């Protein structure tokens, strides 16, 4: 039994990581086709350093967004706040249509140059999908389940933990995936206001019209976004039982 | 004991008031099963949910064991009332064991006791614990889920059970057997049960008392046989159906309609002896018994007088089916139809002959209640 579970686990892992592997392959093909292997090798040290920096600022923005987003989503879904919830979600939806660059720019006008405005901007960008998915997940719990929980004598807090959150789990995880992908993808813009990260290679490459430099920044960003998405996806798989659906 | 007095519930939506309960009063004794019956939308679920406070009352009082519902801590009250939800509602992310352990966990039972109890209640509802404890609801058939729903409700051994169409989602055959098992369980546990159904046959089978509703009003509150024999209104008569006398058959035990002084003879006796006995008692037939006193066949005066080339009854008799005194009249009538015969020998707990039952006796028994009221 455990060996077949192991096998199906490996198959899942392969399936989930397929997009990342394929993309990596395509990227490498582009690098080779455009004759930029050498530029890539030259920039290797920068790439690893900047990638690490990129991950750090992304996480600095994403982690608070995850915590705040979950809390806000839970709060908004409580019956007492239902009345204000819809307008707030609408507002968030409008916020979501503001281009990331504009968010970064606005953030800079408040916090100046450097890492803090970048972290704030990334946090805001990631926050929206997390709040929205948490809220939607929690408000689509079938009323029968809520009533069954309450009817057996669960307190509202116990209904939340034992019934609502498990039900909303797949939606919440999807929100986190979207959030982290957005954060990774927005982080290159940090370079524009003095934050670090892989944006440095991309934008300096554009400035001097060097494709090799651009690619050595852009490709790691793409792969990092997919990797983050994959990791959260795997976490979700790990925490979900096969029979509960997604 | 559950005391409901002048209970009303008004839903107001779109400036229209719906009376889901309209001055309902009834008293359900401890250990009794009361079935709330009525057409869709008559307020059964609403009344049930007012019992555990899931729906607030508009007016009226509910007392459980003499204590007003308002005086209970609501969560505590709900933990002491087993609840089977319409559509079962097992939580898909929990194993069967976790589902069944919900109330014990809320009551902070220790782990060992909770685990023991989970296995115990699964066995009670006829599910092999070792096979089901660690599976998920999605892996169970509808009937099995229904059983788990009942197990979950009785897990903390609550004195009161409320159930909303608990056997609604299974096929008729499975429903029959779940109902039978539930009845047997109730025989042992003697809970006070309020049970919603819209199926008159289910109500007749399960209930000590039936409360029949129509648009929020209690039309009649009576024992099943009373409801069937003496419907209080045309609505009740319509609802229970034109064949209501036939439904009564299932409620009456053969024992209460049988004729005790029926003739019978052992199979090694002679044809002459049989004819003499029938003549003496003025009977058309008699039951033939084996050595242990169990009915094995019958002989009729007409056939024996026509002359049979047999000395003992054993070779002269026609094989017969019998019916137990504990069976109901419905079974008896069914056996009569099958045997194309107007009477049957009855048997006691050991299978021995104990009187007979005839169509005339059944008719007489059904009519008893009408003669008494005349
Ligand atoms: N939340 C609500 N708001 C407004 N009206 C309601 C509400 N709940 C129930 N009603 C109305 O109250 C009446 C009784 O509903 P209830 O659910 O108790 O019926 P029921 O007898 O259980 O029916 P069914 O057999 O279909 O389950 C119906 O007319 C229904 O439309
Ligand atoms: Mg109902």
XYZ file of C-alpha atoms and ligand atoms in Angstrom:
652
model
C 0.000 0.000 0.000
C 2.747 2.452 0.976
C 4.696 1.702 -2.188
C 1.699 2.431 -4.383
C 1.089 5.622 -2.378
C 4.724 6.514 -2.974
C 4.383 5.840 -6.689
C 1.230 7.949 -7.018
C 2.968 10.659 -4.990
C 5.895 10.669 -7.400
C 3.580 10.812 -10.396
C 1.785 13.798 -8.806
C 5.092 15.499 -8.146
C 6.114 15.025 -11.753
C 2.776 16.307 -13.031
C 2.913 19.367 -10.823
C 6.496 20.219 -11.744
C 5.941 19.687 -15.455
C 5.200 23.379 -16.231
C 8.402 24.407 -14.443
C 10.509 21.802 -16.232
C 9.046 22.586 -19.651
C 9.460 26.318 -19.179
C 13.061 25.823 -18.083
C 13.645 23.789 -21.224
C 12.094 26.405 -23.504
C 14.081 29.165 -21.788
C 17.317 27.264 -22.239
C 16.425 26.712 -25.884
C 15.952 30.464 -26.323
C 19.266 31.168 -24.641
C 21.051 28.727 -26.906
C 19.183 29.796 -30.035
C 20.105 33.418 -29.476
C 23.695 32.428 -28.702
C 23.648 33.807 -25.191
C 25.064 30.872 -23.197
C 28.225 32.795 -22.595
C 26.509 35.948 -21.360
C 24.517 33.716 -19.034
C 27.672 32.111 -17.675
C 29.303 35.511 -17.221
C 26.367 36.749 -15.189
C 26.071 33.582 -13.092
C 27.431 35.195 -9.935
C 25.070 38.184 -10.299
C 22.171 35.886 -11.023
C 22.585 33.837 -7.866
C 23.149 36.894 -5.681
C 20.259 38.868 -7.141
C 17.967 35.857 -7.161
C 18.536 35.429 -3.448
C 17.786 39.111 -2.911
C 14.711 38.747 -5.111
C 13.417 35.884 -2.991
C 14.006 37.833 0.203
C 12.061 40.946 -0.860
C 9.311 38.816 -2.342
C 8.902 36.940 0.920
C 9.072 40.163 2.926
C 6.097 41.357 0.928
C 4.263 38.046 0.614
C 4.372 36.720 4.166
C 2.678 39.732 5.791
C 0.230 39.721 2.882
C -0.602 36.073 3.571
C -1.193 36.684 7.267
C -3.159 39.900 6.758
C -5.041 38.490 3.774
C -6.187 35.411 5.675
C -7.193 37.472 8.696
C -9.056 40.005 6.570
C -10.770 37.292 4.545
C -11.920 35.543 7.719
C -13.119 38.810 9.273
C -15.040 39.897 6.197
C -16.784 36.539 5.966
C -18.198 36.785 9.528
C -21.955 37.373 9.512
C -21.563 40.593 11.475
C -19.359 42.105 8.763
C -21.254 40.710 5.766
C -22.816 44.105 5.164
C -19.482 45.870 4.680
C -17.804 42.838 3.118
C -19.209 43.220 -0.387
C -18.150 46.889 -0.785
C -14.715 46.082 0.627
C -14.270 43.212 -1.811
C -15.431 45.469 -4.649
C -12.855 48.001 -3.596
C -10.171 45.312 -3.574
C -11.238 44.242 -7.039
C -10.815 47.786 -8.302
C -7.452 47.921 -6.536
C -6.483 44.761 -8.367
C -6.876 46.472 -11.742
C -4.256 49.114 -10.879
C -1.069 48.137 -12.748
C 1.748 46.921 -10.514
C 4.023 49.670 -11.769
C 1.521 52.266 -10.554
C 1.348 50.567 -7.181
C 5.142 50.700 -6.921
C 5.132 54.360 -7.937
C 2.437 55.253 -5.419
C 4.235 53.326 -2.716
C 7.398 55.283 -3.465
C 5.597 58.615 -3.080
C 4.684 57.539 0.435
C 7.806 55.716 1.624
C 10.534 57.142 -0.604
C 13.241 55.044 -2.263
C 14.746 51.695 -1.224
C 13.393 48.410 0.076
C 10.446 49.541 2.306
C 8.264 50.919 -0.531
C 9.001 47.784 -2.556
C 7.930 45.514 0.280
C 4.760 47.567 0.811
C 3.907 47.421 -2.877
C 4.513 43.658 -3.123
C 2.433 43.159 -0.015
C -0.457 45.103 -1.530
C -0.200 43.273 -4.837
C -0.252 39.849 -3.147
C -2.895 40.823 -0.608
C -5.795 41.181 -3.014
C -6.080 37.638 -4.377
C -5.489 36.192 -0.913
C -8.278 38.202 0.728
C -10.646 37.595 -2.122
C -10.096 33.850 -2.327
C -10.270 33.428 1.431
C -13.503 35.401 1.522
C -15.061 33.572 -1.405
C -13.970 30.197 -0.037
C -15.463 30.918 3.352
C -18.719 32.352 2.041
C -19.405 29.406 -0.242
C -19.491 26.822 2.536
C -22.852 25.069 2.068
C -25.241 26.449 4.704
C -26.185 22.898 5.664
C -22.639 22.310 6.909
C -22.684 25.462 9.003
C -25.998 24.477 10.457
C -24.865 20.913 11.112
C -21.855 22.264 13.007
C -23.859 24.761 15.026
C -26.627 22.216 15.583
C -24.174 19.793 17.165
C -23.152 22.467 19.623
C -20.054 23.999 18.034
C -19.308 27.582 19.011
C -18.850 30.006 16.086
C -15.069 29.798 16.516
C -15.228 26.000 16.411
C -17.381 26.079 13.284
C -14.758 28.325 11.667
C -11.829 26.069 12.509
C -13.457 22.664 12.103
C -15.837 23.289 9.223
C -15.308 26.522 7.310
C -11.531 26.704 6.978
C -11.170 23.073 5.837
C -13.891 23.669 3.265
C -12.273 26.895 2.036
C -8.788 25.383 2.075
C -8.444 24.754 -1.683
C -9.655 28.273 -2.488
C -7.326 29.784 0.101
C -4.385 27.849 -1.327
C -5.267 29.015 -4.825
C -5.256 32.585 -3.523
C -1.823 32.106 -1.985
C -0.493 30.678 -5.259
C -1.782 33.630 -7.236
C -0.494 36.029 -4.585
C 3.044 34.700 -4.546
C 3.246 34.500 -8.351
C 2.153 38.134 -8.569
C 4.699 39.139 -5.938
C 7.565 37.345 -7.698
C 6.530 38.845 -11.016
C 6.193 42.368 -9.657
C 9.445 42.309 -7.693
C 11.656 43.108 -10.756
C 10.068 46.559 -10.797
C 11.705 47.107 -7.400
C 14.883 48.040 -9.214
C 13.166 51.195 -10.518
C 12.855 52.627 -7.018
C 16.096 51.380 -5.625
C 15.126 47.966 -4.294
C 17.314 45.034 -5.291
C 16.506 41.834 -7.089
C 16.650 40.406 -10.597
C 15.091 43.581 -12.002
C 18.586 45.012 -11.925
C 19.759 42.660 -14.694
C 16.611 43.154 -16.760
C 16.563 46.927 -16.665
C 20.311 47.420 -17.066
C 20.167 44.968 -19.969
C 17.421 47.031 -21.587
C 19.374 50.247 -20.986
C 22.445 48.963 -22.830
C 20.469 46.817 -25.281
C 22.099 43.545 -24.244
C 19.797 40.556 -24.790
C 22.065 38.230 -22.795
C 21.786 40.419 -19.711
C 18.031 40.790 -20.111
C 17.582 37.028 -20.388
C 19.781 36.325 -17.379
C 17.384 38.468 -15.341
C 14.078 37.547 -16.983
C 14.470 33.774 -17.083
C 15.231 33.358 -13.369
C 12.213 35.552 -12.571
C 9.957 33.310 -14.643
C 11.371 30.172 -13.084
C 11.125 31.585 -9.572
C 7.446 32.455 -10.104
C 6.723 28.929 -11.289
C 8.763 27.432 -8.471
C 6.882 29.431 -5.813
C 3.585 28.389 -7.356
C 4.751 24.770 -7.411
C 5.866 24.814 -3.778
C 2.525 26.139 -2.533
C 0.723 23.688 -4.772
C 2.701 20.813 -3.285
C 2.050 22.096 0.221
C -1.670 22.137 -0.553
C -1.478 18.563 -1.883
C 0.366 17.461 1.193
C -2.272 18.924 3.493
C -5.298 17.736 1.547
C -6.675 14.264 1.665
C -7.334 12.728 -1.774
C -11.003 12.165 -0.962
C -11.843 15.714 -0.100
C -11.460 16.900 -3.657
C -9.081 19.511 -5.024
C -39.984 15.041 27.882
C -40.582 17.835 25.410
C -43.355 20.335 26.023
C -44.357 22.637 23.206
C -46.890 25.329 23.977
C -48.439 27.806 21.562
C -45.326 27.735 19.449
C -45.403 30.091 16.466
C -42.920 31.050 13.796
C -43.543 33.741 11.239
C -41.168 34.293 8.360
C -41.534 37.721 6.806
C -40.142 38.222 3.360
C -41.271 40.532 0.562
C -43.921 41.957 2.902
C -45.532 38.545 3.104
C -45.858 36.648 6.322
C -45.525 32.876 6.228
C -46.691 30.993 9.281
C -44.244 28.102 9.388
C -45.665 27.229 12.807
C -49.023 28.460 13.960
C -49.813 28.120 17.676
C -48.565 24.558 17.903
C -48.964 22.747 21.214
C -47.888 19.191 21.867
C -46.214 17.070 24.487
C -43.752 14.312 23.696
C -43.198 11.883 26.543
C -39.755 10.623 27.472
C -38.736 7.564 25.493
C -41.331 8.203 22.812
C -40.812 8.637 19.108
C -42.839 11.472 17.652
C -42.938 11.840 13.882
C -43.605 15.289 12.440
C -45.490 14.570 9.245
C -46.987 16.680 6.512
C -46.645 17.889 2.935
C -43.574 19.810 1.785
C -43.412 23.306 3.232
C -45.803 22.691 6.104
C -43.189 23.652 8.711
C -41.716 20.333 9.880
C -38.084 21.369 9.593
C -38.847 24.762 11.115
C -40.409 23.216 14.195
C -37.566 20.724 14.539
C -34.942 23.475 14.340
C -36.748 25.543 16.944
C -36.219 22.641 19.343
C -32.452 23.165 19.348
C -32.582 26.888 18.799
C -31.268 26.891 15.236
C -34.362 28.883 14.334
C -35.529 31.470 16.879
C -39.159 31.329 17.975
C -41.593 34.110 17.168
C -43.663 33.216 20.218
C -44.551 30.325 22.481
C -42.521 28.188 24.820
C -40.532 25.000 24.532
C -39.591 23.086 27.653
C -37.222 20.155 27.676
C -37.533 18.008 30.803
C -39.416 20.862 32.391
C -36.733 23.452 31.719
C -37.444 26.378 29.418
C -35.306 26.502 26.296
C -34.308 30.082 27.136
C -32.703 28.911 30.377
C -30.232 26.622 28.629
C -26.782 27.546 27.458
C -27.527 27.053 23.783
C -24.288 25.246 22.839
C -24.626 22.991 25.855
C -28.240 22.241 24.972
C -27.304 21.327 21.410
C -24.605 18.951 22.602
C -27.259 17.159 24.625
C -29.611 16.807 21.651
C -28.442 14.420 18.948
C -29.100 16.033 15.580
C -29.444 14.243 12.267
C -29.507 16.864 9.539
C -31.684 16.714 6.431
C -29.266 15.437 3.703
C -26.969 13.818 6.313
C -24.145 16.372 5.998
C -21.118 14.362 7.029
C -18.058 16.595 6.826
C -16.095 15.505 3.753
C -12.697 16.472 5.159
C -13.098 14.338 8.257
C -12.800 10.568 8.540
C -15.827 8.645 9.735
C -14.190 8.425 13.158
C -13.682 12.193 13.277
C -17.222 12.844 12.113
C -18.647 10.562 14.763
C -16.389 12.014 17.477
C -17.460 15.640 16.984
C -19.779 15.980 19.964
C -17.632 13.875 22.353
C -14.708 16.137 21.440
C -16.804 19.250 22.027
C -17.674 17.776 25.404
C -13.936 17.297 26.037
C -14.097 13.547 26.593
C -10.632 12.053 26.904
C -9.108 10.535 23.791
C -9.367 6.896 24.783
C -13.025 7.182 25.715
C -13.839 9.058 22.505
C -12.104 6.444 20.405
C -13.851 3.585 22.185
C -17.197 5.292 21.793
C -16.687 5.942 18.067
C -16.143 2.229 17.437
C -19.070 1.383 19.671
C -21.629 3.621 17.933
C -20.536 2.469 14.495
C -21.196 -1.085 15.592
C -24.554 0.038 16.994
C -25.672 1.261 13.581
C -24.450 -1.913 11.929
C -21.137 -0.764 10.462
C -17.986 -2.783 11.093
C -15.737 -0.279 12.972
C -12.452 -1.710 11.725
C -13.633 -1.311 8.172
C -15.108 2.186 8.374
C -13.435 4.256 11.116
C -10.634 5.560 8.963
C -12.459 6.025 5.699
C -13.901 9.249 4.336
C -17.600 9.950 3.737
C -17.092 10.077 -0.036
C -16.034 6.420 0.066
C -19.338 5.319 1.603
C -22.651 4.477 -0.039
C -25.681 6.629 0.680
C -27.088 4.076 3.084
C -23.792 3.787 4.940
C -23.542 7.566 5.206
C -27.041 7.656 6.595
C -26.030 5.157 9.256
C -22.984 7.245 10.118
C -25.279 10.284 10.409
C -27.287 8.448 13.028
C -24.114 7.209 14.755
C -22.836 10.779 14.937
C -26.075 11.917 16.535
C -26.046 9.258 19.259
C -22.290 9.353 19.910
C -22.464 11.373 23.124
C -25.479 9.343 24.250
C -27.909 12.283 24.289
C -31.308 11.684 25.895
C -33.056 13.463 23.028
C -32.639 12.901 19.292
C -34.005 15.142 16.568
C -33.822 13.872 13.031
C -34.787 15.574 9.782
C -35.763 12.970 7.194
C -32.892 10.772 8.321
C -33.705 7.983 5.889
C -34.753 10.188 3.003
C -31.738 9.738 0.781
C -31.654 5.962 0.396
C -33.445 3.585 -1.909
C -36.639 1.952 -0.602
C -35.063 -1.438 0.125
C -32.189 0.006 2.081
C -34.593 2.352 3.823
C -36.653 -0.574 5.076
C -33.646 -2.234 6.653
C -32.270 0.976 8.155
C -35.692 1.654 9.626
C -35.837 -1.836 11.096
C -32.389 -1.499 12.602
C -33.291 1.892 13.966
C -36.440 0.516 15.568
C -34.446 -2.277 17.170
C -31.918 0.261 18.428
C -34.660 2.453 19.864
C -36.072 -0.601 21.659
C -32.801 -0.755 23.569
C -31.907 2.921 23.939
C -35.350 4.427 24.598
C -34.439 7.955 23.519
C -36.947 10.729 23.194
C -37.073 11.197 19.446
C -38.539 13.860 17.214
C -38.360 12.734 13.646
C -39.389 14.548 10.471
C -40.880 12.599 7.602
C -43.213 13.239 4.727
C -43.869 9.568 4.174
C -47.004 8.268 5.904
C -45.776 4.675 5.762
C -42.513 5.563 7.446
C -44.398 7.554 10.083
C -46.798 4.703 10.780
C -43.902 2.326 11.129
C -41.637 4.415 13.335
C -43.918 6.557 15.464
C -45.448 6.259 18.883
C -47.168 9.530 18.078
C -47.685 11.285 14.772
C -48.036 15.051 14.525
C -49.596 15.910 11.186
C -49.124 19.479 9.985
C -50.701 21.588 7.317
C -49.339 25.068 6.597
C -47.883 25.432 10.082
C -50.961 24.198 11.927
C -51.088 20.975 13.873
C -53.988 19.122 12.273
C -53.824 16.048 14.445
C -51.548 14.670 17.141
C -52.260 11.028 17.822
C -50.940 7.485 17.873
C -50.633 6.031 14.348
C -53.621 3.701 14.648
C -55.778 6.509 15.999
C -54.716 8.783 13.138
C -55.508 6.126 10.554
C -58.791 4.996 12.086
C -60.096 8.365 13.193
C -58.676 11.148 11.031
C -59.656 14.455 12.628
C -60.324 16.224 9.347
C -60.747 15.667 5.650
C -57.188 16.873 5.182
C -55.866 14.165 7.491
C -58.029 11.533 5.821
C -56.722 12.606 2.412
C -53.153 12.671 3.604
C -53.188 9.211 5.142
C -54.756 7.848 1.965
C -57.774 5.867 0.841
C -56.080 2.636 1.869
C -55.718 3.743 5.474
C -57.352 0.569 6.818
C -54.705 -1.450 5.025
C -52.011 0.694 6.663
C -53.545 -0.123 10.031
C -52.830 -3.785 9.340
C -49.136 -3.154 9.852
C -49.821 -1.714 13.304
C -51.815 -4.559 14.776
C -50.230 -7.749 16.062
C -51.639 -11.061 14.965
C -51.885 -11.969 18.659
C -54.557 -9.361 19.266
C -56.856 -10.714 16.541
C -56.367 -14.451 16.703
C -59.057 -16.953 17.671
C -57.711 -18.916 20.624
C -60.044 -21.920 20.739
C -59.291 -23.288 17.277
C -59.316 -27.050 16.714
C -56.096 -28.905 15.995
C -55.011 -32.525 15.898
C -51.734 -34.375 15.725
C -50.823 -35.795 12.315
C -50.865 -39.418 13.555
C -54.585 -39.185 14.411
C -57.206 -40.634 12.067
C -59.491 -39.002 9.556
C -62.504 -40.122 11.570
C -61.226 -38.406 14.667
C -60.753 -35.197 12.703
C -64.277 -35.322 11.253
C -65.722 -35.962 14.679
C -63.860 -33.002 16.202
C -64.927 -30.634 13.413
C -68.531 -31.745 13.729
C -68.469 -31.336 17.475
C -67.109 -27.779 17.238
C -69.010 -26.836 14.094
C -65.801 -26.047 12.179
C -65.031 -26.312 8.491
C -61.318 -27.011 8.973
C -58.689 -27.888 11.497
C -54.938 -27.551 11.825
C -52.700 -30.628 11.711
C -49.682 -30.636 14.054
C -46.400 -32.517 14.127
C -45.054 -34.323 17.174
C -43.740 -31.055 18.690
C -47.086 -29.319 18.323
C -46.043 -27.235 15.320
C -48.619 -26.669 12.557
C -47.691 -28.550 9.384
C -50.948 -28.605 7.417
C -54.693 -28.511 7.521
C -57.716 -30.593 6.564
C -61.211 -29.441 5.620
C -64.510 -31.086 6.346
C -65.518 -30.932 2.704
C -62.483 -32.865 1.522
C -62.467 -35.460 4.271
C -66.221 -36.150 3.868
C -65.723 -36.662 0.154
C -63.689 -39.675 1.211
C -59.898 -39.894 1.184
C -58.006 -43.133 0.906
C -55.876 -42.396 3.942
C -55.982 -43.524 7.484
C -53.959 -40.800 9.271
C -54.099 -37.038 8.874
C -50.434 -36.991 7.873
C -51.276 -38.311 4.429
C -54.672 -36.621 4.192
C -53.647 -33.046 4.963
C -52.762 -30.117 2.737
C -49.499 -28.387 3.727
C -50.073 -24.979 5.333
C -48.096 -21.866 6.124
C -48.509 -20.298 9.525
C -47.957 -16.870 11.020
C -46.365 -15.891 14.320
C -48.415 -14.148 16.988
C -45.760 -11.404 16.952
C -46.124 -10.741 13.246
C -48.481 -7.997 12.171
C -51.780 -8.420 10.375
C -50.261 -7.181 7.162
C -47.969 -10.196 7.056
C -50.898 -12.452 7.932
C -53.088 -11.090 5.142
C -50.217 -11.325 2.706
C -49.689 -14.998 3.611
C -53.416 -15.674 3.210
C -53.454 -14.140 -0.248
C -50.398 -16.132 -1.223
C -51.957 -19.387 0.042
C -55.364 -18.513 -1.435
C -56.945 -19.286 1.891
C -59.094 -17.335 4.367
C -57.342 -18.310 7.588
C -53.947 -19.304 8.983
C -52.736 -21.228 12.014
C -50.783 -19.056 14.474
C -47.578 -19.997 16.279
C -46.080 -18.895 19.580
C -42.457 -17.978 20.216
C -41.367 -21.638 19.967
C -43.235 -22.238 16.717
C -45.998 -24.249 18.417
C -49.639 -23.995 17.395
C -51.508 -21.302 19.303
C -54.903 -20.565 17.773
C -55.677 -19.318 14.297
C -56.394 -16.082 12.512
C -59.041 -15.566 9.848
C -60.125 -12.785 7.550
C -63.308 -12.455 9.592
C -61.267 -12.081 12.783
C -59.105 -9.413 11.148
C -62.126 -7.481 9.962
C -63.577 -7.752 13.443
C -60.349 -6.502 15.027
C -60.100 -3.535 12.662
C -63.699 -2.623 13.378
C -63.268 -2.742 17.143
C -62.245 0.907 17.403
C -65.323 1.983 15.403
C -67.699 -0.048 17.585
C -66.169 1.485 20.708
C -66.719 5.021 19.425
C -70.247 4.488 18.242
N -35.531 31.294 6.193
C -36.800 31.361 5.709
N -37.304 32.515 5.239
C -38.561 32.593 4.774
N -39.407 31.558 4.716
C -38.975 30.373 5.165
C -37.648 30.192 5.688
N -37.502 28.913 6.046
C -38.669 28.296 5.769
N -39.562 29.182 5.254
C -40.920 28.865 4.865
O -41.578 28.268 5.955
C -42.398 27.185 5.527
C -42.009 25.918 6.225
O -40.708 25.505 5.805
P -40.035 24.168 6.316
O -38.658 24.124 5.780
O -40.192 24.073 7.782
O -40.926 23.073 5.600
P -40.840 21.482 5.659
O -42.154 21.028 6.206
O -39.629 21.052 6.382
O -40.767 21.091 4.132
P -39.939 19.907 3.379
O -40.733 18.653 3.579
O -39.956 20.347 1.972
O -38.573 19.851 3.981
C -42.268 27.126 4.018
O -43.367 27.791 3.450
C -40.993 27.876 3.743
O -41.067 28.505 2.486
Mg -37.788 20.006 5.749
